[in-house]
Amino acid sequence: MRAVAQERERERNPERNRERYGPKAPGGDAAGGGCLAAPVRWVVLILVVPVRAVWDVLVAALKGLGKALMWLAERLVARPVVWLCRRVLAPLGRGVARVWRWLVVAPVAWVWRWLVVTPAAWLYANLMTPAGHGLRWLLHYLVVVPAIALHRHVLRPVGRGIAYAIDAAAAGLVWAWDRLVVAPLKLLWSYVLKPLGKGLLWVLRMLLTAVGWVLHMLLVPFLLFWRYVIAPVWPVAGRITRWFWNATARPLGRAVRSAWRTVRDAFAAARATARRTRMELRAALFGGPRNPAPGAARQPAGPAPADAAAPAVDLAKHGPEHR
């Protein structure tokens, strides 16, 4: 299509083509075209030129059809519509507007003007305005003026007196609070409580320091003695104590218990003999049975059963390593 357009441009403007491409040499078409010039021309003549001709015919037909459609639209649609608007709708609209204006708007305006606005204006000018002025005068001279006088000559002086009294009382209370409470408390805090607190704090700090130093001086040697002396010696001392208990203290305790039982039995027999003798003497002197009632005399306690062997005390279990 581009080649066809260029060809048509050359055909239409030969002078321009001559100026652009220069004058052709004689025999240039035959000698300068080459071996492809003739086939290209035949292809152009067979394919491009018919297509171009058909395209031009279609364009011309479409242009004519468009003009015909525009003419028909103008003659059959636009002109009738314009004529209808000018000759029918516009006069009809103007007539309806006039009828609406004379039959609706004008009567409503007349009624609104003469039956609403004019009576309202007359009522406002001749009744409401004088009544309003009278009410304003009454309100001014019966309410506003007495209220202003009351406020100016009664309420304001009373309020100022009350405010002055309140200010004076508040100032007195503030002065009394400052002089009777705050100042003594400041003096008490500055010259009594604060130095006393600092002194007590210093004394408490010194006491804590001294107690800490004493505890350090006492506990550290004790802990060292416990760790390096008692803790190693405690198991050996426990074994020695257990051996002494089993080998010496337990037999000695058994012997002491046996001797005590013998002595106790002897004392019991002596008490029974003394009691019997006393009863016989009483019977001889005062009369009565010489022999006491059976079971009356206290029988000496028999030998107590042998005590069970006391368990050996293992002192090694109570050593520091078992705590």
CSV table of C-alpha atoms in Angstrom, one decimal:
chain,number,residue,atom,x,y,z
A,1,MET,CA,0.0,0.0,0.0
A,2,ARG,CA,2.9,2.3,0.7
A,3,ALA,CA,4.3,1.6,-2.8
A,4,VAL,CA,1.0,2.3,-4.4
A,5,ALA,CA,0.6,5.6,-2.5
A,6,GLN,CA,4.1,6.7,-3.6
A,7,GLU,CA,3.3,5.7,-7.2
A,8,ARG,CA,0.1,7.7,-7.1
A,9,GLU,CA,2.0,10.6,-5.6
A,10,ARG,CA,4.5,10.5,-8.4
A,11,GLU,CA,1.6,10.4,-11.0
A,12,ARG,CA,-0.1,13.4,-9.5
A,13,ASN,CA,2.9,15.6,-9.0
A,14,PRO,CA,5.4,14.9,-11.8
A,15,GLU,CA,7.1,18.3,-11.3
A,16,ARG,CA,7.8,17.6,-7.7
A,17,ASN,CA,9.1,14.1,-8.5
A,18,ARG,CA,11.4,15.6,-11.1
A,19,GLU,CA,12.7,18.1,-8.6
A,20,ARG,CA,13.1,15.4,-5.8
A,21,TYR,CA,14.6,12.6,-7.9
A,22,GLY,CA,16.2,14.7,-10.7
A,23,PRO,CA,15.9,14.2,-14.5
A,24,LYS,CA,16.0,10.7,-15.6
A,25,ALA,CA,18.7,9.6,-18.0
A,26,PRO,CA,17.6,8.5,-21.4
A,27,GLY,CA,17.0,4.8,-21.4
A,28,GLY,CA,17.1,4.7,-17.6
A,29,ASP,CA,13.9,2.7,-17.2
A,30,ALA,CA,15.2,-0.1,-19.4
A,31,ALA,CA,18.8,0.0,-18.4
A,32,GLY,CA,18.8,1.2,-14.7
A,33,GLY,CA,15.8,-0.9,-13.4
A,34,GLY,CA,17.6,-4.1,-13.1
A,35,CYS,CA,16.3,-7.6,-13.5
A,36,LEU,CA,13.5,-7.1,-10.8
A,37,ALA,CA,11.9,-4.0,-12.3
A,38,ALA,CA,9.7,-5.9,-14.9
A,39,PRO,CA,8.3,-8.5,-12.4
A,40,VAL,CA,7.6,-5.8,-9.8
A,41,ARG,CA,5.7,-3.8,-12.4
A,42,TRP,CA,3.7,-6.8,-13.5
A,43,VAL,CA,2.8,-7.6,-9.8
A,44,VAL,CA,1.8,-4.0,-9.3
A,45,LEU,CA,-0.3,-4.0,-12.5
A,46,ILE,CA,-2.0,-7.3,-11.6
A,47,LEU,CA,-2.5,-7.0,-7.8
A,48,VAL,CA,-2.1,-3.5,-6.6
A,49,VAL,CA,-3.8,-1.5,-9.3
A,50,PRO,CA,-7.1,-3.6,-9.2
A,51,VAL,CA,-7.1,-3.4,-5.4
A,52,ARG,CA,-6.5,0.3,-5.5
A,53,ALA,CA,-9.3,0.8,-8.1
A,54,VAL,CA,-11.7,-1.3,-5.9
A,55,TRP,CA,-10.7,0.8,-2.9
A,56,ASP,CA,-11.3,4.1,-4.7
A,57,VAL,CA,-14.7,2.8,-5.9
A,58,LEU,CA,-15.6,1.8,-2.3
A,59,VAL,CA,-14.5,5.1,-0.9
A,60,ALA,CA,-16.5,7.0,-3.6
A,61,ALA,CA,-19.5,4.8,-3.0
A,62,LEU,CA,-19.3,5.3,0.8
A,63,LYS,CA,-18.9,9.0,0.4
A,64,GLY,CA,-22.0,9.2,-1.8
A,65,LEU,CA,-23.9,6.9,0.6
A,66,GLY,CA,-22.9,9.1,3.5
A,67,LYS,CA,-24.0,12.2,1.7
A,68,ALA,CA,-27.3,10.5,0.7
A,69,LEU,CA,-27.9,9.5,4.3
A,70,MET,CA,-27.1,13.0,5.6
A,71,TRP,CA,-29.5,14.4,3.0
A,72,LEU,CA,-32.2,12.0,4.0
A,73,ALA,CA,-31.6,12.6,7.7
A,74,GLU,CA,-31.8,16.4,7.2
A,75,ARG,CA,-35.0,16.1,5.0
A,76,LEU,CA,-36.8,13.5,7.0
A,77,VAL,CA,-35.7,14.1,10.6
A,78,ALA,CA,-34.0,17.4,11.3
A,79,ARG,CA,-36.3,19.7,9.2
A,80,PRO,CA,-39.5,18.1,10.6
A,81,VAL,CA,-38.3,18.3,14.1
A,82,VAL,CA,-37.3,22.0,13.7
A,83,TRP,CA,-40.6,22.8,12.1
A,84,LEU,CA,-42.4,21.0,14.9
A,85,CYS,CA,-40.5,22.9,17.5
A,86,ARG,CA,-41.0,26.2,15.8
A,87,ARG,CA,-44.6,25.9,14.7
A,88,VAL,CA,-46.2,23.6,17.3
A,89,LEU,CA,-44.2,23.2,20.5
A,90,ALA,CA,-43.0,26.7,21.0
A,91,PRO,CA,-46.5,28.3,20.5
A,92,LEU,CA,-48.0,25.6,22.7
A,93,GLY,CA,-45.4,26.2,25.4
A,94,ARG,CA,-45.9,30.0,25.3
A,95,GLY,CA,-49.7,29.4,25.5
A,96,VAL,CA,-49.4,27.1,28.4
A,97,ALA,CA,-47.0,29.5,30.2
A,98,ARG,CA,-49.5,32.4,29.6
A,99,VAL,CA,-52.4,30.2,30.8
A,100,TRP,CA,-50.4,29.1,33.9
A,101,ARG,CA,-49.4,32.7,34.6
A,102,TRP,CA,-52.9,34.1,34.3
A,103,LEU,CA,-54.8,31.2,35.8
A,104,VAL,CA,-52.4,30.1,38.6
A,105,VAL,CA,-49.6,32.5,39.3
A,106,ALA,CA,-51.5,35.7,39.1
A,107,PRO,CA,-54.4,34.5,41.4
A,108,VAL,CA,-52.0,33.0,43.9
A,109,ALA,CA,-49.9,36.2,43.9
A,110,TRP,CA,-53.0,38.4,44.3
A,111,VAL,CA,-54.2,36.2,47.2
A,112,TRP,CA,-50.8,36.2,48.8
A,113,ARG,CA,-50.4,39.9,48.5
A,114,TRP,CA,-53.9,41.1,49.5
A,115,LEU,CA,-55.0,38.3,51.9
A,116,VAL,CA,-51.7,37.5,53.6
A,117,VAL,CA,-49.0,40.1,53.2
A,118,THR,CA,-51.1,43.2,53.5
A,119,PRO,CA,-53.1,42.1,56.6
A,120,ALA,CA,-49.9,40.9,58.2
A,121,ALA,CA,-48.1,44.2,57.5
A,122,TRP,CA,-51.1,46.1,58.8
A,123,LEU,CA,-51.3,43.9,61.9
A,124,TYR,CA,-47.5,44.3,62.5
A,125,ALA,CA,-47.6,48.0,61.9
A,126,ASN,CA,-50.8,48.9,63.9
A,127,LEU,CA,-51.0,46.2,66.6
A,128,MET,CA,-47.8,44.2,67.1
A,129,THR,CA,-45.4,47.2,67.0
A,130,PRO,CA,-47.3,49.3,69.6
A,131,ALA,CA,-47.8,46.2,71.7
A,132,GLY,CA,-44.1,45.4,71.4
A,133,HIS,CA,-43.1,48.9,72.4
A,134,GLY,CA,-45.5,48.8,75.3
A,135,LEU,CA,-44.1,45.5,76.5
A,136,ARG,CA,-40.6,46.7,76.1
A,137,TRP,CA,-41.4,49.9,78.1
A,138,LEU,CA,-43.1,47.7,80.8
A,139,LEU,CA,-40.2,45.2,80.8
A,140,HIS,CA,-37.7,48.1,81.0
A,141,TYR,CA,-39.3,50.0,83.8
A,142,LEU,CA,-40.8,47.2,85.8
A,143,VAL,CA,-38.1,44.6,85.5
A,144,VAL,CA,-34.8,45.9,84.1
A,145,VAL,CA,-34.6,49.2,86.0
A,146,PRO,CA,-35.5,47.6,89.4
A,147,ALA,CA,-33.1,44.7,88.7
A,148,ILE,CA,-30.3,47.2,87.9
A,149,ALA,CA,-31.1,49.3,91.0
A,150,LEU,CA,-31.2,46.1,93.2
A,151,HIS,CA,-27.9,44.9,91.7
A,152,ARG,CA,-26.2,48.3,92.0
A,153,HIS,CA,-27.4,49.4,95.4
A,154,VAL,CA,-28.1,46.1,97.3
A,155,LEU,CA,-26.5,43.0,95.7
A,156,ARG,CA,-23.2,44.5,94.7
A,157,PRO,CA,-22.4,46.1,98.1
A,158,VAL,CA,-23.5,42.9,99.9
A,159,GLY,CA,-21.5,40.8,97.6
A,160,ARG,CA,-18.5,43.0,98.0
A,161,GLY,CA,-18.9,42.9,101.8
A,162,ILE,CA,-19.2,39.1,101.7
A,163,ALA,CA,-16.2,38.8,99.4
A,164,TYR,CA,-14.2,41.2,101.7
A,165,ALA,CA,-15.2,39.2,104.7
A,166,ILE,CA,-14.3,35.9,103.0
A,167,ASP,CA,-11.0,37.3,101.9
A,168,ALA,CA,-10.2,38.6,105.4
A,169,ALA,CA,-11.2,35.3,106.9
A,170,ALA,CA,-9.2,33.4,104.4
A,171,ALA,CA,-6.2,35.7,105.0
A,172,GLY,CA,-6.6,35.3,108.8
A,173,LEU,CA,-6.8,31.5,108.4
A,174,VAL,CA,-3.8,31.4,106.2
A,175,TRP,CA,-1.8,33.7,108.5
A,176,ALA,CA,-2.9,31.6,111.6
A,177,TRP,CA,-2.1,28.3,109.8
A,178,ASP,CA,1.3,29.7,108.7
A,179,ARG,CA,2.2,31.2,112.0
A,180,LEU,CA,0.6,28.7,114.4
A,181,VAL,CA,1.1,25.4,112.5
A,182,VAL,CA,3.6,25.6,109.6
A,183,ALA,CA,6.2,27.8,111.3
A,184,PRO,CA,6.3,25.7,114.5
A,185,LEU,CA,6.4,22.5,112.4
A,186,LYS,CA,9.3,23.9,110.3
A,187,LEU,CA,11.1,24.9,113.5
A,188,LEU,CA,10.4,21.5,115.0
A,189,TRP,CA,11.6,19.8,111.9
A,190,SER,CA,14.6,22.0,111.3
A,191,TYR,CA,15.9,22.2,114.9
A,192,VAL,CA,14.6,19.0,116.6
A,193,LEU,CA,13.4,16.2,114.4
A,194,LYS,CA,16.0,16.5,111.7
A,195,PRO,CA,19.0,16.7,114.0
A,196,LEU,CA,17.5,14.0,116.2
A,197,GLY,CA,16.9,11.8,113.2
A,198,LYS,CA,20.4,12.4,111.9
A,199,GLY,CA,21.8,11.6,115.4
A,200,LEU,CA,19.6,8.5,115.8
A,201,LEU,CA,20.6,7.4,112.3
A,202,TRP,CA,24.3,8.0,113.1
A,203,VAL,CA,23.9,6.1,116.4
A,204,LEU,CA,22.1,3.3,114.7
A,205,ARG,CA,24.7,3.2,111.9
A,206,MET,CA,27.5,3.1,114.5
A,207,LEU,CA,25.6,0.4,116.5
A,208,LEU,CA,25.1,-1.7,113.4
A,209,THR,CA,28.8,-1.2,112.5
A,210,ALA,CA,29.9,-2.2,116.0
A,211,VAL,CA,27.5,-5.2,116.0
A,212,GLY,CA,28.7,-6.2,112.6
A,213,TRP,CA,32.3,-5.8,113.6
A,214,VAL,CA,31.7,-7.8,116.9
A,215,LEU,CA,29.8,-10.5,115.0
A,216,HIS,CA,32.6,-10.6,112.5
A,217,MET,CA,35.3,-10.9,115.1
A,218,LEU,CA,33.3,-13.6,117.0
A,219,LEU,CA,31.7,-15.6,114.2
A,220,VAL,CA,34.7,-15.7,111.9
A,221,PRO,CA,37.0,-17.4,114.5
A,222,PHE,CA,34.1,-19.6,115.7
A,223,LEU,CA,33.4,-20.6,112.1
A,224,LEU,CA,37.1,-21.2,111.4
A,225,PHE,CA,37.4,-23.2,114.7
A,226,TRP,CA,34.2,-25.2,113.8
A,227,ARG,CA,35.3,-25.9,110.2
A,228,TYR,CA,38.9,-26.7,110.8
A,229,VAL,CA,38.8,-28.2,114.4
A,230,ILE,CA,35.4,-29.4,115.5
A,231,ALA,CA,34.2,-30.7,112.2
A,232,PRO,CA,37.3,-33.0,111.7
A,233,VAL,CA,37.4,-34.0,115.4
A,234,TRP,CA,33.7,-34.7,115.8
A,235,PRO,CA,33.5,-38.1,114.2
A,236,VAL,CA,36.6,-39.3,116.3
A,237,ALA,CA,35.0,-37.9,119.5
A,238,GLY,CA,31.8,-39.6,118.6
A,239,ARG,CA,33.5,-43.0,118.2
A,240,ILE,CA,35.4,-42.5,121.5
A,241,THR,CA,32.3,-41.4,123.4
A,242,ARG,CA,30.3,-44.4,122.0
A,243,TRP,CA,33.1,-46.8,123.0
A,244,PHE,CA,33.3,-45.2,126.5
A,245,TRP,CA,29.5,-45.5,126.8
A,246,ASN,CA,29.3,-49.1,125.7
A,247,ALA,CA,32.5,-50.3,127.6
A,248,THR,CA,32.4,-48.3,130.8
A,249,ALA,CA,29.3,-46.2,131.5
A,250,ARG,CA,26.7,-48.8,130.7
A,251,PRO,CA,28.2,-51.6,133.0
A,252,LEU,CA,28.8,-49.0,135.7
A,253,GLY,CA,25.1,-47.8,135.4
A,254,ARG,CA,23.9,-51.4,135.7
A,255,ALA,CA,26.0,-51.9,138.8
A,256,VAL,CA,24.7,-48.7,140.4
A,257,ARG,CA,21.1,-49.7,139.6
A,258,SER,CA,21.6,-53.1,141.2
A,259,ALA,CA,23.1,-51.6,144.4
A,260,TRP,CA,20.3,-49.0,144.6
A,261,ARG,CA,17.7,-51.8,144.4
A,262,THR,CA,19.4,-53.7,147.2
A,263,VAL,CA,19.6,-50.6,149.4
A,264,ARG,CA,16.0,-49.8,148.6
A,265,ASP,CA,14.8,-53.3,149.5
A,266,ALA,CA,16.8,-53.1,152.8
A,267,PHE,CA,15.2,-49.7,153.6
A,268,ALA,CA,11.7,-51.1,152.7
A,269,ALA,CA,12.2,-54.2,155.0
A,270,ALA,CA,13.4,-51.9,157.8
A,271,ARG,CA,10.4,-49.6,157.4
A,272,ALA,CA,8.1,-52.7,157.5
A,273,THR,CA,9.8,-54.0,160.7
A,274,ALA,CA,9.5,-50.6,162.4
A,275,ARG,CA,5.8,-50.3,161.4
A,276,ARG,CA,5.1,-53.8,162.8
A,277,THR,CA,6.9,-53.0,166.0
A,278,ARG,CA,5.0,-49.7,166.4
A,279,MET,CA,1.7,-51.5,165.9
A,280,GLU,CA,2.6,-54.1,168.5
A,281,LEU,CA,3.5,-51.5,171.0
A,282,ARG,CA,0.3,-49.6,170.4
A,283,ALA,CA,-1.7,-52.8,170.8
A,284,ALA,CA,0.2,-53.5,174.1
A,285,LEU,CA,-0.4,-50.0,175.4
A,286,PHE,CA,-3.9,-49.2,174.2
A,287,GLY,CA,-5.3,-52.6,173.3
A,288,GLY,CA,-6.4,-54.0,170.0
A,289,PRO,CA,-5.2,-56.7,167.6
A,290,ARG,CA,-1.5,-57.1,167.5
A,291,ASN,CA,-1.3,-58.4,164.0
A,292,PRO,CA,-2.3,-56.0,161.3
A,293,ALA,CA,-4.9,-56.9,158.7
A,294,PRO,CA,-3.6,-59.1,156.0
A,295,GLY,CA,-2.3,-56.9,153.2
A,296,ALA,CA,-2.3,-53.8,155.5
A,297,ALA,CA,1.4,-54.0,155.9
A,298,ARG,CA,3.2,-52.6,153.0
A,299,GLN,CA,5.0,-55.4,151.2
A,300,PRO,CA,8.5,-54.6,150.1
A,301,ALA,CA,8.8,-54.1,146.5
A,302,GLY,CA,10.1,-57.2,144.8
A,303,PRO,CA,13.1,-57.1,142.6
A,304,ALA,CA,12.2,-55.1,139.6
A,305,PRO,CA,12.6,-56.9,136.3
A,306,ALA,CA,15.9,-56.3,134.7
A,307,ASP,CA,15.8,-53.2,132.7
A,308,ALA,CA,16.1,-53.6,129.0
A,309,ALA,CA,19.4,-52.9,127.6
A,310,ALA,CA,19.5,-49.2,126.8
A,311,PRO,CA,20.3,-48.5,123.2
A,312,ALA,CA,23.7,-47.2,122.5
A,313,VAL,CA,23.9,-43.6,121.8
A,314,ASP,CA,25.6,-43.0,118.5
A,315,LEU,CA,27.1,-39.6,118.9
A,316,ALA,CA,28.7,-39.7,115.5
A,317,LYS,CA,25.2,-39.3,113.9
A,318,HIS,CA,24.8,-36.0,115.7
A,319,GLY,CA,28.0,-34.6,114.3
A,320,PRO,CA,28.3,-31.5,112.1
A,321,GLU,CA,28.4,-33.6,109.0
A,322,HIS,CA,24.9,-35.0,109.6
A,323,ARG,CA,23.2,-31.6,110.2
